């Protein structure tokens, strides 16, 4: 059985550990608010190239990419590579919305209009 | 006769002493400083040699160089320049300035720079060459605004040179042949023709026209910009080379000029 002092000590330790954990969590997540993710896409031939990046030029690695048509039907899914790049063959000759989901609420979209696809 | 001579002398004295207050500035004025998704991607750039606050322009012959640096690659744009004529309301004659269109295709910082043809300024008995830069950001990627482009003299921003509010502090470093210029003198002027300018600014006296700050021992300077619109920063040095005017060697003032835009917080 623990004495009153020991119990107090254990309680303090738990509080300290929780505060430490909270501080780490805040330190980790806080800078992300300043780092908006960006998505850019362009068409070359029959391929759509996407670039996902933070404002300072760092790549968004392993970001989830989803491509939707004008009816919001999912056309394809993919993932950015170590340079933040992902490309795909034009799935449908229609305007499309590309969505980048980079976790922790970092989401952005890029729209490609039908006329940019050519043909 | 004596009276006439005295008046002539006084007028001459007035002209000589008042001229330096009209600081010359190279200008590259882009139609926008930040390009975002869905906006017009074609920038129009105006290239002038002016007194920015007083809205006076000088005749400008075709520049020697006009280029843009994007993601470490330089693109020559000299042949895209087109001459234009214009004048301010109180100028009798038209002057030549230059314009170019440039279409942004990819994200990143685009640093446009001009090397003008040396301008002979009889009032100062020297040639003026203002190496002028401006940086436009596209699609949220701001990776290289803090990099020099390698001009003989240039201002390298220490403050990101776009997305600036009124009263922000602009800091930069003056380089001459890649080395910081200790205690460089920087002249600063507001561009009265800025689209963001709510009303034309009239200086109450000459020292208000051109603001002057000096850099520290590392060539670093700071200035807080009090009004919405475009602000020009010009660091002046004398070149270690001369040019001939009517067969005589003359000094060359080389300026490192940088333009930034501020907006009202609202």
PDB file of N, CA and C in Angstrom, chain A residues 1 14 22-23 25 36 38 47 66 73 75 78 82 84-85 93 102 105 115:
ATOM      1  N   UNK A   1       0.828  -1.217   0.000  1.00  0.00           N
ATOM      2  CA  UNK A   1       0.000   0.000   0.000  1.00  0.00           C
ATOM      3  C   UNK A   1       0.858   1.262   0.000  1.00  0.00           C
ATOM      4  N   UNK A  14       2.467  12.039 -12.705  1.00  0.00           N
ATOM      5  CA  UNK A  14       1.510  11.859 -13.815  1.00  0.00           C
ATOM      6  C   UNK A  14       1.182  13.217 -14.437  1.00  0.00           C
ATOM      7  N   UNK A  22       1.808  17.201 -23.448  1.00  0.00           N
ATOM      8  CA  UNK A  22       1.016  18.259 -24.059  1.00  0.00           C
ATOM      9  C   UNK A  22       1.922  19.291 -24.740  1.00  0.00           C
ATOM     10  N   UNK A  23       3.024  19.615 -24.019  1.00  0.00           N
ATOM     11  CA  UNK A  23       3.978  20.593 -24.567  1.00  0.00           C
ATOM     12  C   UNK A  23       4.574  20.076 -25.871  1.00  0.00           C
ATOM     13  N   UNK A  25       3.288  17.863 -27.877  1.00  0.00           N
ATOM     14  CA  UNK A  25       2.225  17.852 -28.873  1.00  0.00           C
ATOM     15  C   UNK A  25       2.040  19.249 -29.481  1.00  0.00           C
ATOM     16  N   UNK A  36       0.943  26.261 -44.594  1.00  0.00           N
ATOM     17  CA  UNK A  36      -0.186  25.899 -45.437  1.00  0.00           C
ATOM     18  C   UNK A  36       0.325  24.989 -46.557  1.00  0.00           C
ATOM     19  N   UNK A  38       0.221  23.542 -50.357  1.00  0.00           N
ATOM     20  CA  UNK A  38      -0.144  24.082 -51.659  1.00  0.00           C
ATOM     21  C   UNK A  38      -0.146  22.973 -52.698  1.00  0.00           C
ATOM     22  N   UNK A  47      -1.026  13.823 -69.972  1.00  0.00           N
ATOM     23  CA  UNK A  47      -0.716  13.605 -68.557  1.00  0.00           C
ATOM     24  C   UNK A  47      -0.948  14.866 -67.735  1.00  0.00           C
ATOM     25  N   UNK A  66      -6.683  12.938 -54.519  1.00  0.00           N
ATOM     26  CA  UNK A  66      -7.925  12.402 -55.085  1.00  0.00           C
ATOM     27  C   UNK A  66      -8.366  13.320 -56.218  1.00  0.00           C
ATOM     28  N   UNK A  73     -17.672  12.871 -58.773  1.00  0.00           N
ATOM     29  CA  UNK A  73     -17.386  11.429 -58.783  1.00  0.00           C
ATOM     30  C   UNK A  73     -15.875  11.243 -58.721  1.00  0.00           C
ATOM     31  N   UNK A  75     -12.485   9.961 -59.580  1.00  0.00           N
ATOM     32  CA  UNK A  75     -11.946   9.352 -60.796  1.00  0.00           C
ATOM     33  C   UNK A  75     -10.727   8.489 -60.501  1.00  0.00           C
ATOM     34  N   UNK A  78      -4.262   8.677 -55.485  1.00  0.00           N
ATOM     35  CA  UNK A  78      -2.820   8.426 -55.545  1.00  0.00           C
ATOM     36  C   UNK A  78      -2.132   9.018 -54.337  1.00  0.00           C
ATOM     37  N   UNK A  82       8.452  11.346 -52.695  1.00  0.00           N
ATOM     38  CA  UNK A  82       9.355  12.058 -51.780  1.00  0.00           C
ATOM     39  C   UNK A  82       9.616  13.499 -52.234  1.00  0.00           C
ATOM     40  N   UNK A  84       7.109  15.290 -53.535  1.00  0.00           N
ATOM     41  CA  UNK A  84       5.787  15.925 -53.539  1.00  0.00           C
ATOM     42  C   UNK A  84       5.077  15.826 -54.880  1.00  0.00           C
ATOM     43  N   UNK A  85       5.577  14.948 -55.764  1.00  0.00           N
ATOM     44  CA  UNK A  85       5.022  14.865 -57.111  1.00  0.00           C
ATOM     45  C   UNK A  85       4.083  13.662 -57.262  1.00  0.00           C
ATOM     46  N   UNK A  93     -12.184  13.567 -70.226  1.00  0.00           N
ATOM     47  CA  UNK A  93     -12.051  14.920 -70.775  1.00  0.00           C
ATOM     48  C   UNK A  93     -13.168  15.809 -70.250  1.00  0.00           C
ATOM     49  N   UNK A 102      -3.114  16.263 -46.817  1.00  0.00           N
ATOM     50  CA  UNK A 102      -1.780  16.023 -46.262  1.00  0.00           C
ATOM     51  C   UNK A 102      -1.833  15.759 -44.764  1.00  0.00           C
ATOM     52  N   UNK A 105      -5.550  17.884 -41.039  1.00  0.00           N
ATOM     53  CA  UNK A 105      -6.383  18.995 -41.498  1.00  0.00           C
ATOM     54  C   UNK A 105      -5.765  19.836 -42.599  1.00  0.00           C
ATOM     55  N   UNK A 115     -10.765  23.208 -70.911  1.00  0.00           N
ATOM     56  CA  UNK A 115      -9.966  23.710 -72.047  1.00  0.00           C
ATOM     57  C   UNK A 115      -8.459  23.514 -71.867  1.00  0.00           C
TER      58      UNK A 115
END
